[in-house]
Coordinates of C-alpha atoms in Angstrom, one line a residue:
M1 CA -11.3 18.1 -10.1
K2 CA -13.5 14.8 -11.6
S3 CA -10.9 12.3 -12.4
Q4 CA -9.6 12.6 -9.0
Q5 CA -13.1 11.9 -7.1
R6 CA -13.0 9.3 -9.3
F7 CA -9.4 8.3 -8.2
L8 CA -10.4 8.4 -5.3
L9 CA -13.8 5.8 -5.3
A10 CA -11.8 3.4 -7.0
L11 CA -9.5 3.5 -3.7
V12 CA -12.2 3.1 -1.5
A13 CA -14.7 1.1 -3.5
S14 CA -11.5 -2.0 -4.3
A15 CA -10.8 -2.0 -0.9
A16 CA -14.5 -2.5 0.4
V17 CA -14.8 -5.5 -2.2
L18 CA -11.2 -6.5 -0.6
I19 CA -12.6 -6.8 2.8
L20 CA -15.9 -7.5 2.0
W21 CA -15.3 -10.3 -0.1
N22 CA -14.5 -12.6 3.1
Y23 CA -17.1 -12.5 4.6
L24 CA -19.9 -12.9 1.8
F25 CA -17.8 -15.9 0.4
P26 CA -16.2 -16.8 3.7
P27 CA -13.6 -20.0 3.1
A28 CA -14.9 -23.8 4.6
K29 CA -12.9 -24.3 8.0
P30 CA -10.2 -27.0 8.4
P31 CA -11.5 -30.0 10.1
Q32 CA -10.9 -29.6 14.0
P33 CA -9.2 -33.1 16.0
P34 CA -11.7 -34.1 18.3
N35 CA -9.5 -33.1 22.0
A36 CA -7.0 -35.3 23.1
N37 CA -8.6 -36.8 26.3
A38 CA -11.4 -37.4 24.5
N39 CA -9.8 -40.1 22.2
A40 CA -6.4 -41.1 23.3
S41 CA -6.7 -43.9 24.3
S42 CA -8.9 -45.1 20.8
S43 CA -5.6 -43.9 18.9
A44 CA -3.3 -46.3 18.2
S45 CA 0.5 -46.0 18.7
P46 CA 3.4 -45.5 16.0
S47 CA 4.8 -49.6 14.4
P48 CA 8.3 -50.1 15.6
S49 CA 8.7 -50.2 11.6
S50 CA 7.8 -46.6 10.9
T51 CA 10.4 -45.1 14.2
A52 CA 13.2 -47.9 13.0
Q53 CA 13.2 -45.6 9.5
A54 CA 12.6 -42.4 10.8
A55 CA 15.4 -42.6 13.6
K56 CA 17.5 -43.7 10.8
A57 CA 15.6 -40.7 7.5
T58 CA 15.0 -43.7 4.9
A59 CA 11.9 -43.5 3.1
T60 CA 7.9 -44.3 4.6
P61 CA 7.5 -47.4 6.1
T62 CA 5.2 -49.7 3.7
P63 CA 1.6 -50.9 3.8
A64 CA 2.9 -54.6 4.7
Q65 CA 6.1 -53.0 7.8
A66 CA 2.8 -51.5 9.5
A67 CA 0.8 -54.3 9.5
A68 CA 3.7 -56.9 10.2
S69 CA 4.6 -54.6 13.8
A70 CA 0.4 -53.7 14.5
T71 CA -0.1 -56.5 17.0
P72 CA 1.8 -56.1 19.3
A73 CA 3.2 -59.3 21.9
P74 CA 0.8 -60.1 24.9
D75 CA 1.1 -57.3 27.7
T76 CA 0.3 -59.1 31.6
V77 CA 0.6 -54.6 32.7
P78 CA -2.7 -53.6 32.1
Q79 CA -2.8 -50.6 30.6
R80 CA -3.8 -46.9 32.9
K81 CA -4.0 -43.2 32.2
L82 CA -2.3 -40.5 34.8
R83 CA -3.7 -37.6 34.6
V84 CA -0.7 -34.9 36.7
V85 CA -2.3 -32.0 37.6
T86 CA -0.2 -28.9 38.7
P87 CA -1.7 -25.7 39.7
L88 CA 0.5 -24.1 36.1
Y89 CA -1.1 -27.5 33.8
E90 CA -2.3 -30.6 33.3
A91 CA -0.2 -33.7 31.5
T92 CA -1.8 -37.0 30.4
F93 CA 0.2 -40.3 30.0
D94 CA -0.6 -42.9 29.2
T95 CA 0.9 -46.0 30.0
R96 CA 1.0 -48.2 26.5
G97 CA 4.6 -46.4 25.4
A98 CA 5.2 -43.6 27.7
V99 CA 3.7 -40.9 26.2
V100 CA 2.1 -37.9 26.9
T101 CA -1.5 -37.5 25.0
S102 CA -2.5 -34.4 26.4
W103 CA -1.1 -30.9 27.6
I104 CA -3.4 -27.8 29.1
I105 CA -2.4 -25.0 30.0
R106 CA -4.6 -24.2 33.6
R107 CA -2.6 -20.9 34.5
N108 CA -0.7 -17.5 33.3
K109 CA 2.1 -17.2 35.8
N110 CA 3.3 -13.7 35.8
N111 CA -0.3 -12.9 37.0
G112 CA -2.5 -15.6 38.1
H113 CA -5.1 -16.0 35.2
D114 CA -6.7 -18.4 34.4
L115 CA -6.2 -19.5 30.2
Y116 CA -8.4 -21.0 28.0
G117 CA -7.8 -21.8 23.6
A118 CA -8.5 -19.9 21.3
S119 CA -12.3 -21.0 20.4
S120 CA -12.9 -20.8 23.8
T121 CA -16.1 -18.4 24.6
K122 CA -17.5 -16.2 28.0
A123 CA -20.8 -18.7 27.4
N124 CA -18.7 -21.9 26.9
P125 CA -14.2 -21.4 27.6
K126 CA -12.1 -24.6 26.2
P127 CA -9.1 -25.7 27.3
L128 CA -5.9 -24.8 26.2
E129 CA -4.9 -27.9 24.3
L130 CA -1.1 -28.1 23.2
I131 CA -1.0 -31.8 21.5
P132 CA -3.2 -32.8 18.9
T133 CA -5.5 -35.4 18.2
P134 CA -3.6 -37.6 15.2
P135 CA -6.3 -37.1 12.2
S136 CA -8.2 -39.5 11.3
D137 CA -6.8 -39.3 7.6
V138 CA -3.3 -39.8 8.5
P139 CA -2.0 -43.3 9.1
P140 CA -1.2 -44.5 12.7
D141 CA 1.8 -45.8 12.2
K142 CA 2.6 -42.2 9.9
V143 CA 2.1 -40.2 13.9
F144 CA 5.0 -39.5 16.7
R145 CA 3.5 -39.6 20.1
T146 CA 4.7 -36.6 22.4
L147 CA 7.8 -37.7 24.1
Q148 CA 8.0 -41.4 22.5
I149 CA 11.5 -42.5 23.0
I150 CA 12.8 -44.1 19.1
T151 CA 16.1 -46.4 19.0
G152 CA 16.0 -47.1 15.3
D153 CA 16.4 -50.9 16.4
A154 CA 12.8 -52.7 14.4
S155 CA 12.4 -55.2 17.7
V156 CA 13.5 -52.8 20.6
D157 CA 11.3 -49.9 19.3
Q158 CA 7.9 -52.3 19.1
A159 CA 8.7 -52.9 22.3
L160 CA 9.2 -49.1 23.5
A161 CA 5.3 -48.3 21.3
T162 CA 3.4 -50.8 22.3
R163 CA 4.1 -52.1 26.1
N164 CA 2.9 -50.6 28.8
Y165 CA 5.3 -49.9 31.2
R166 CA 4.8 -50.5 34.4
T167 CA 4.5 -47.0 37.3
F168 CA 4.7 -47.4 41.1
G169 CA 3.1 -46.7 44.0
P170 CA -0.4 -47.7 45.9
N171 CA -2.9 -47.1 42.8
A172 CA -0.7 -48.1 40.2
E173 CA -2.4 -51.4 39.8
S174 CA -6.0 -50.2 40.3
G175 CA -7.1 -48.2 36.6
D176 CA -6.8 -44.9 35.6
E177 CA -5.3 -42.5 38.0
T178 CA -5.0 -38.6 38.5
I179 CA -1.7 -37.2 40.9
N180 CA -1.8 -33.6 42.6
V181 CA 1.1 -31.6 42.6
P182 CA -0.3 -28.3 45.4
N183 CA 3.1 -27.5 46.1
G184 CA 7.2 -28.9 45.6
S185 CA 7.3 -31.5 43.3
K186 CA 6.2 -35.1 41.6
Q187 CA 8.5 -37.4 40.2
I188 CA 6.6 -40.6 38.3
D189 CA 8.7 -44.2 37.0
F190 CA 8.4 -45.1 33.9
V191 CA 9.7 -48.9 34.1
I192 CA 9.2 -51.9 30.8
H193 CA 11.0 -55.3 30.3
D194 CA 11.1 -57.6 27.7
D195 CA 12.7 -60.3 27.7
A196 CA 12.0 -61.3 24.4
T197 CA 14.8 -57.9 23.2
G198 CA 16.2 -58.0 26.5
L199 CA 15.3 -54.7 26.7
D200 CA 15.3 -52.4 29.6
A201 CA 14.0 -48.9 29.4
T202 CA 13.2 -46.5 32.5
K203 CA 11.6 -42.7 32.2
R204 CA 11.3 -40.8 34.8
V205 CA 9.1 -37.6 34.5
T206 CA 9.6 -34.6 37.9
F207 CA 6.9 -32.5 37.4
F208 CA 7.1 -28.7 39.8
A209 CA 4.6 -26.9 40.9
D210 CA 5.2 -23.5 40.6
R211 CA 7.3 -23.9 37.0
Y212 CA 6.6 -24.5 33.6
N213 CA 10.2 -27.0 33.7
T214 CA 9.7 -31.2 33.4
E215 CA 12.6 -32.8 34.2
L216 CA 13.5 -36.6 32.1
E217 CA 15.8 -39.1 32.9
I218 CA 16.1 -41.7 29.9
K219 CA 17.9 -45.5 30.6
V220 CA 17.6 -47.4 27.4
A221 CA 19.8 -50.6 27.7
R222 CA 19.7 -54.1 26.2
N223 CA 21.6 -56.8 27.3
N224 CA 22.2 -54.3 29.8
Q225 CA 24.5 -52.3 27.2
P226 CA 23.4 -48.7 26.5
L227 CA 21.8 -48.3 22.8
P228 CA 24.2 -45.7 21.3
L229 CA 20.7 -44.3 19.0
T230 CA 18.4 -43.0 21.4
M231 CA 16.2 -39.8 20.1
L232 CA 13.0 -38.3 21.6
A233 CA 9.8 -37.1 20.2
I234 CA 9.2 -33.5 20.5
G235 CA 6.2 -32.3 19.4
P236 CA 4.3 -32.8 16.9
S237 CA 2.6 -29.5 16.5
I238 CA 3.1 -28.2 20.1
G239 CA 0.7 -24.7 19.9
D240 CA -2.8 -24.1 20.9
Q241 CA -5.8 -26.3 19.3
G242 CA -8.4 -23.7 19.4
I243 CA -6.6 -21.6 16.3
E244 CA -9.4 -22.4 13.0
H245 CA -7.0 -20.4 11.3
H246 CA -3.4 -19.8 10.7
S247 CA -2.6 -16.2 9.6
F248 CA 0.3 -13.4 9.5
Y249 CA -0.6 -12.9 12.8
T250 CA -1.1 -16.1 14.6
V251 CA 2.2 -18.8 13.6
A252 CA 1.9 -22.2 12.7
P253 CA 3.4 -24.5 14.7
E254 CA 7.2 -24.6 12.9
G255 CA 10.3 -26.5 14.4
M256 CA 13.4 -24.0 16.6
A257 CA 16.4 -24.9 17.3
V258 CA 19.6 -23.2 18.6
V259 CA 22.3 -24.9 16.2
D260 CA 25.6 -23.8 16.3
G261 CA 24.8 -20.5 18.6
K262 CA 22.1 -19.4 15.6
T263 CA 18.6 -19.9 15.7
Q264 CA 17.1 -21.4 13.3
R265 CA 13.9 -21.9 12.3
Y266 CA 12.0 -25.0 10.9
P267 CA 8.3 -23.7 9.0
A268 CA 6.5 -27.5 8.1
D269 CA 5.6 -25.9 4.5
P270 CA 8.8 -26.5 2.4
I271 CA 9.5 -28.9 4.7
H272 CA 6.6 -31.4 3.2
R273 CA 7.1 -29.5 0.0
N274 CA 11.2 -29.4 -0.2
P275 CA 11.6 -26.9 -2.6
S276 CA 14.0 -25.5 -4.4
G277 CA 15.0 -22.0 -6.3
W278 CA 16.7 -19.0 -7.6
F279 CA 18.7 -18.7 -4.0
S280 CA 17.9 -22.6 -2.5
S281 CA 17.7 -26.3 -4.0
A282 CA 15.4 -29.6 -2.9
R283 CA 17.2 -31.6 0.6
P284 CA 18.7 -34.7 -0.7
E285 CA 16.8 -36.4 2.1
G286 CA 13.5 -35.6 -0.4
P287 CA 10.2 -34.4 1.4
D288 CA 8.8 -34.4 5.3
L289 CA 11.8 -34.8 6.0
Q290 CA 14.5 -32.2 7.1
K291 CA 17.6 -33.0 8.9
V292 CA 19.3 -30.2 10.8
G293 CA 24.0 -30.2 10.6
G294 CA 25.5 -29.0 14.0
S295 CA 25.6 -29.1 17.2
V296 CA 22.4 -28.8 18.5
Q297 CA 21.7 -26.0 22.3
W298 CA 18.1 -27.4 22.0
A299 CA 14.8 -27.7 20.2
G300 CA 11.6 -27.5 19.6
I301 CA 8.2 -26.4 18.0
S302 CA 6.2 -23.9 18.9
D303 CA 3.6 -21.4 17.3
T304 CA 2.9 -18.1 18.6
Y305 CA 2.1 -17.9 22.1
F306 CA 3.4 -21.4 23.4
G307 CA 6.0 -24.0 22.3
M308 CA 7.4 -27.7 23.8
I309 CA 11.7 -26.9 24.1
A310 CA 14.0 -29.7 24.8
V311 CA 17.2 -28.9 26.1
P312 CA 19.5 -31.8 26.7
A313 CA 22.1 -32.0 29.6
S314 CA 25.0 -31.7 26.2
P315 CA 25.1 -30.2 22.6
V316 CA 23.9 -33.2 19.8
T317 CA 24.0 -33.8 16.8
G318 CA 21.6 -35.2 14.5
L319 CA 18.1 -33.7 15.0
E320 CA 15.5 -33.8 12.0
Y321 CA 11.9 -32.9 12.1
R322 CA 9.2 -34.6 10.2
T323 CA 6.2 -33.6 8.8
V324 CA 2.4 -35.1 7.9
A325 CA 0.2 -33.2 6.2
Y326 CA -4.0 -33.9 6.8
G327 CA -7.0 -33.1 6.1
P328 CA -8.1 -30.8 2.7
D329 CA -5.6 -28.2 1.3
K330 CA -7.8 -25.3 1.3
P331 CA -8.3 -22.7 2.5
E332 CA -5.0 -23.7 4.6
Q333 CA -3.3 -27.3 4.6
H334 CA -2.5 -28.6 7.8
Y335 CA 0.5 -30.8 9.1
L336 CA 2.0 -32.7 12.3
L337 CA 4.9 -31.9 12.9
T338 CA 8.0 -33.7 15.3
G339 CA 10.7 -33.4 16.1
L340 CA 13.1 -35.7 16.6
L341 CA 16.1 -35.0 19.1
P342 CA 19.1 -37.4 19.7
I343 CA 19.1 -37.5 23.2
R344 CA 21.8 -39.2 26.1
A345 CA 20.3 -42.8 27.2
D346 CA 22.2 -42.9 30.5
G347 CA 20.0 -41.2 32.8
S348 CA 21.5 -37.6 32.0
K349 CA 18.8 -35.1 33.0
I350 CA 16.6 -32.9 29.8
Q351 CA 15.6 -30.1 30.7
L352 CA 11.7 -29.6 29.6
Y353 CA 9.9 -26.5 29.1
V354 CA 6.1 -27.1 28.0
G355 CA 4.1 -23.9 28.5
P356 CA 4.6 -19.9 26.5
K357 CA 6.5 -17.9 24.9
D358 CA 7.1 -14.8 27.4
H359 CA 9.7 -12.5 27.3
N360 CA 9.8 -13.6 30.9
L361 CA 8.7 -16.6 31.9
L362 CA 11.2 -18.0 28.7
D363 CA 14.2 -16.0 31.1
D364 CA 12.3 -17.2 34.7
A365 CA 12.4 -20.9 33.2
S366 CA 16.4 -20.5 31.5
K367 CA 18.1 -19.0 35.0
E368 CA 15.4 -22.7 36.8
I369 CA 17.5 -24.8 34.5
A370 CA 21.0 -23.3 35.0
K371 CA 19.9 -23.6 39.0
A372 CA 19.3 -27.4 38.3
G373 CA 22.8 -28.1 37.5
G374 CA 21.8 -27.9 33.7
P375 CA 23.0 -26.2 30.5
Q376 CA 23.7 -22.1 30.1
V377 CA 21.2 -21.3 27.4
D378 CA 18.7 -18.8 26.5
L379 CA 15.3 -19.5 26.1
G380 CA 14.4 -16.4 24.7
E381 CA 15.9 -17.4 21.6
A382 CA 12.1 -18.9 21.1
I383 CA 10.5 -16.0 20.7
N384 CA 10.6 -14.2 16.8
Y385 CA 11.5 -11.0 16.8
G386 CA 11.7 -11.1 13.1
I387 CA 13.6 -7.9 11.5
F388 CA 16.3 -6.1 14.1
A389 CA 15.9 -8.5 16.3
W390 CA 18.7 -7.6 18.3
L391 CA 16.7 -4.1 18.9
R392 CA 13.4 -5.4 19.7
R393 CA 14.2 -7.6 22.4
G394 CA 16.6 -5.0 23.8
L395 CA 13.9 -2.6 23.9
A396 CA 10.7 -5.2 24.4
G397 CA 11.1 -5.7 28.2
P398 CA 11.4 -2.2 29.8
I399 CA 8.1 -1.9 27.5
L400 CA 6.4 -4.6 29.1
W401 CA 7.4 -3.7 32.3
S402 CA 5.9 0.1 31.7
I403 CA 2.8 -1.3 30.5
N404 CA 2.7 -3.9 33.1
E405 CA 3.3 -1.8 36.1
L406 CA 0.6 0.8 34.2
Q407 CA -2.4 -2.7 34.2
K408 CA -1.2 -3.0 38.0
L409 CA -2.5 0.5 38.9
T410 CA -5.5 0.8 36.8
G411 CA -6.4 -2.9 36.4
S412 CA -7.0 -3.0 32.8
Y413 CA -4.4 -4.0 30.0
G414 CA -6.2 -1.9 27.9
I415 CA -6.2 1.7 29.3
A416 CA -2.3 0.4 30.7
I417 CA -1.7 0.6 26.6
I418 CA -3.7 4.0 26.9
L419 CA -1.3 5.8 28.6
F420 CA 1.9 4.7 27.3
T421 CA 1.0 4.9 24.3
I422 CA 0.3 8.8 25.8
L423 CA 3.3 8.6 27.6
I424 CA 6.1 7.7 24.1
Y425 CA 4.3 9.9 21.9
S426 CA 4.3 13.1 24.3
L427 CA 8.3 11.8 24.6
F428 CA 8.6 12.4 20.6
F429 CA 7.3 15.3 20.7
P430 CA 10.1 17.1 19.9
L431 CA 11.0 15.4 17.5
K432 CA 7.1 15.5 16.1
W433 CA 7.8 18.9 16.0
Q434 CA 11.2 19.7 15.3
S435 CA 9.8 16.8 11.6
S436 CA 6.8 18.9 11.2
R437 CA 8.9 22.3 10.7
K438 CA 11.5 21.2 8.3
M439 CA 8.0 19.1 5.6
K440 CA 6.7 23.0 6.3
K441 CA 9.0 24.6 4.9
A442 CA 10.0 21.8 2.0
Q443 CA 6.1 22.3 1.1
R444 CA 6.5 26.3 1.1
Y445 CA 9.5 26.4 -1.1
A446 CA 8.5 23.5 -3.7
P447 CA 7.2 26.2 -5.7
R448 CA 10.6 28.6 -6.0
M449 CA 12.8 25.1 -5.8
K450 CA 10.9 23.9 -8.8
E451 CA 11.1 27.6 -10.9
L452 CA 15.1 27.0 -10.1
Q453 CA 14.8 24.0 -12.2
E454 CA 13.2 25.5 -14.8
Q455 CA 15.4 27.6 -14.6
L456 CA 19.1 26.2 -14.6
K457 CA 18.0 23.7 -16.9
G458 CA 17.8 26.5 -20.3
M459 CA 20.8 28.3 -18.5
K460 CA 24.3 28.3 -20.6
Q461 CA 27.4 28.0 -18.3
S462 CA 28.6 31.3 -20.0
D463 CA 25.1 32.8 -17.9
P464 CA 26.0 35.2 -15.1
R465 CA 23.0 34.8 -13.4
L466 CA 24.1 30.7 -13.8
K467 CA 25.9 30.9 -10.8
E468 CA 23.7 32.9 -7.9
L469 CA 20.4 30.8 -9.0
Q470 CA 22.7 27.4 -8.2
M471 CA 23.1 29.2 -5.0
E472 CA 20.1 30.2 -4.3
Q473 CA 18.9 26.6 -4.9
L474 CA 21.9 25.2 -3.1
R475 CA 20.7 27.4 0.6
L476 CA 16.9 26.3 -0.6
M477 CA 17.8 22.6 -0.2
K478 CA 19.5 23.0 2.9
E479 CA 16.8 25.0 4.9
A480 CA 14.3 23.0 3.6
N481 CA 15.6 19.9 3.3
P482 CA 12.4 17.5 3.5
L483 CA 15.3 14.2 4.8
G484 CA 15.8 16.4 8.0
G485 CA 11.6 15.6 8.9
C486 CA 12.2 11.9 8.1
L487 CA 15.4 11.7 10.0
P488 CA 13.0 12.4 13.5
L489 CA 10.7 9.6 11.7
L490 CA 13.0 8.0 11.5
I491 CA 14.7 7.3 15.3
Q492 CA 11.4 6.2 16.0
M493 CA 11.4 3.3 14.0
P494 CA 12.4 0.5 15.4
F495 CA 10.9 1.5 18.9
L496 CA 8.1 0.7 17.6
F497 CA 8.8 -2.1 16.5
A498 CA 9.5 -3.0 19.7
L499 CA 6.4 -2.2 21.4
Y500 CA 5.1 -4.6 18.2
S501 CA 6.5 -7.5 19.5
A502 CA 6.0 -6.8 23.2
I503 CA 1.8 -6.8 22.9
T504 CA 2.6 -9.5 20.5
I505 CA 4.4 -11.8 22.6
S506 CA 3.4 -11.0 25.6
I507 CA 0.9 -14.0 27.1
D508 CA -0.3 -10.9 29.3
F509 CA -2.0 -9.4 26.9
R510 CA -3.6 -13.2 25.8
Q511 CA -7.6 -13.2 26.6
A512 CA -7.2 -9.9 28.2
S513 CA -10.4 -7.8 27.4
F514 CA -11.5 -4.1 27.3
L515 CA -14.7 -2.5 26.8
W516 CA -16.3 -4.8 24.0
I517 CA -12.7 -6.4 23.4
P518 CA -12.6 -9.6 24.3
D519 CA -8.9 -10.6 24.2
L520 CA -6.3 -8.0 23.1
S521 CA -3.7 -10.0 22.2
G522 CA -6.4 -11.5 19.1
P523 CA -8.8 -9.6 16.1
E524 CA -11.6 -7.2 17.7
P525 CA -15.0 -9.4 17.0
Y526 CA -17.5 -8.3 14.6
I527 CA -20.5 -6.4 14.9
L528 CA -23.1 -6.9 12.7
Y529 CA -21.6 -9.7 11.6
F530 CA -19.0 -8.3 9.1
I531 CA -17.4 -4.6 10.8
R532 CA -15.3 -4.1 13.1
V533 CA -14.5 -1.3 15.0
L534 CA -11.3 -0.6 15.7
P535 CA -9.9 -1.2 12.3
I536 CA -11.8 1.5 10.9
L537 CA -11.5 4.4 13.6
F538 CA -8.1 3.2 12.7
C539 CA -8.7 4.2 9.3
G540 CA -10.6 7.5 9.5
S541 CA -7.8 8.7 11.8
M542 CA -4.6 8.4 9.9
I543 CA -7.0 9.8 6.9
V544 CA -7.4 13.0 9.0
L545 CA -3.8 12.7 10.0
Q546 CA -2.4 12.5 7.0
L547 CA -4.5 15.4 5.6
L548 CA -3.4 17.9 8.4
T549 CA 0.7 16.2 8.9
P550 CA 2.2 18.9 6.0
A551 CA 4.0 17.1 2.6
P552 CA 7.6 17.9 0.9
S553 CA 4.8 18.2 -2.0
A554 CA 3.6 20.6 -3.7
D555 CA 0.7 17.5 -6.1
P556 CA -2.4 17.8 -4.8
L557 CA -3.5 14.5 -6.4
Q558 CA -0.5 13.3 -4.8
R559 CA -0.8 14.1 -1.7
K560 CA -4.2 13.0 -1.6
M561 CA -3.1 9.6 -3.3
M562 CA -1.3 9.6 0.6
A563 CA -3.9 10.6 2.9
V564 CA -6.2 8.2 1.0
G565 CA -4.6 5.2 -0.5
M566 CA -2.2 4.4 2.5
P567 CA -4.9 4.2 4.8
L568 CA -7.4 2.4 2.7
F569 CA -4.4 -0.6 2.4
M570 CA -3.0 -0.1 5.9
L571 CA -6.7 -1.3 6.4
Y572 CA -7.2 -4.0 4.1
I573 CA -4.0 -5.4 5.9
L574 CA -4.6 -4.5 9.9
W575 CA -8.3 -5.9 9.2
S576 CA -7.2 -9.3 11.6
A577 CA -4.2 -6.9 13.6
P578 CA -4.3 -8.1 17.6
S579 CA -7.1 -5.9 19.1
G580 CA -4.1 -3.9 21.6
L581 CA -2.0 -3.3 18.5
L582 CA -4.9 -1.2 16.6
L583 CA -5.5 0.4 20.1
Y584 CA -2.0 1.5 20.3
W585 CA -2.4 3.1 16.9
L586 CA -5.3 4.3 17.4
V587 CA -4.3 6.0 20.4
G588 CA -1.7 7.5 18.9
N589 CA -3.6 9.2 15.6
I590 CA -5.7 11.0 18.3
V591 CA -2.5 12.5 20.2
G592 CA -0.3 12.6 17.1
F593 CA -3.5 14.8 15.4
L594 CA -4.1 17.0 19.1
Q595 CA 0.0 17.1 18.7
Q596 CA 0.1 18.2 15.5
M597 CA -2.9 20.9 15.8
M598 CA 0.0 22.7 18.9
I599 CA 2.0 22.8 15.9
N600 CA 0.1 24.1 13.6
R601 CA -0.4 26.9 16.2
M602 CA 2.7 27.4 17.8
T603 CA 5.2 27.3 14.5
K604 CA 5.1 30.5 12.8
E605 CA 4.9 31.9 8.8
E606 CA 8.7 31.7 8.4
E607 CA 9.8 35.0 5.8
P608 CA 10.0 33.9 2.3
P609 CA 13.8 33.8 0.7
Q610 CA 16.0 36.8 0.8
D611 CA 16.5 36.3 -3.0
E612 CA 12.8 35.7 -3.4
K613 CA 12.5 39.1 -2.0
A614 CA 14.7 41.0 -4.0
A615 CA 13.3 39.2 -7.2
K616 CA 9.9 40.9 -6.9
K617 CA 9.6 44.2 -8.1
K618 CA 8.9 47.1 -6.4
P619 CA 5.9 49.2 -7.4
P620 CA 7.3 52.6 -9.7
K621 CA 7.9 55.6 -7.8
K622 CA 5.7 57.9 -8.8
L623 CA 7.1 61.4 -10.5
K624 CA 6.4 64.5 -9.4
P625 CA 5.0 66.8 -12.4
A626 CA 7.6 68.7 -14.5
E627 CA 7.9 72.2 -13.3
A628 CA 6.7 74.9 -15.8

């Protein structure tokens, strides 16, 4: 008994050390780049040498090449900043290169709520910026700018990246400008003509007030001849720039594309390292470059909740992803990840989606693209559903619809999750009752099964009782099969996976508050600098539920290990899990506890097996004394 107590104390101490270590010795936070709007004018555009090398997938430009193209030719067109403001987002364009320097998501289209960056607080809300400012420790010639055009021709790329594009309108020559799009749509043309290279280029951007979709029309010609190779820069590293540290629940920006009808994902770290191992070999193109073979229907870059997706008018080939590492490599290496998507520079429309990776919003965007004459696409593939994706995606839609309807009735996503959890556990109550019934039988018959096994080990085949004991063993295995208690639980697993996906991918849960929790999509804030209430309550409720639930094993040590060791391990894993997910599991444990109490009272003790009753010896019958 003392050894068991020491073992449990060791488990508790180990979990405490794992959880408190990160708070007693917190890792240094990686430096955050300043806001893109603040320093957009001071950041240099990529040199033509680097853009040409990127299109040709060769080595990084040398310092001499970068210096040779650092000084742009004299330009008579003034450099301007155009800030486009719609009810859903704000986009800032720099006429030098006609690139985007900032893209801020303002509002959730689903419910009309304002959105802010992950580092915001109630007292200090910060804009939800998707485009990073080029870090100071990365040479400007290695940085691609969002929606930059690359052709592979050094002189043409220099003009495209460093010349100021002309715009049209009553304020075209009056410096920086704010363009409001309160409703309908607005079209802006960026035009450049370069006599030295015979270059003519037009970038037409159409903004819509009621959607996250944007249309691009790009024309690039030299001496009136369309250039055969034109690429559009998607990125770099589109995502919430307010996230200080990425984890299992907050995915770092990664590339994604539908290639030959299949969704592919390209994390930045393996692109940068180009590793080789037992299951993969190093890429021939080397580190910091990923060539994507096959026909590409659409491509983009995204993090957990937000992304930028470009859909060309028809499938293309030659997609590339490029990375640049910056900042310290500890505790987390940061990357600038850019996708170079080949496009047709003949004015064909490119559909651009920049916004939340929400199930409903992506479905609506796919329909809008088809309605505008674009290709038939499924932007919902941008969401990473993980294992059993086909099943989880099919269930996630109805789950989100149910929770949203409950939220409309209650006015709180926290209460909606609680009511939904009670509803789901009520639907699964018959399965839980059947599972507990089987488990109780297995637990009650476990000693007899062990006794039969020991008896059968020493028996000979000629023993007349062998067949009788084997028949009894088979009957007990059939009546108290522990697998019968597990199967009802396995039926629930796909549904639970889908519910996890629904809570972690829906933009509606992001920054939805409940009681002391400011954001149900993020981890619960600390109390007293190192305590989180929900994970601790979840762990405690899981221990109680494990001890209350019947188990097939009769070994008390094994039972305590499962009842205490597993919850402590889950506490460590879920310490930084989304609050909405922990709320669901906590309420589920409480409902499960009440259901188990009810089941324990409803389940009557069954009669022991007939053979076991027969095996018991009856008390000897008392004999009457003999008569004299």
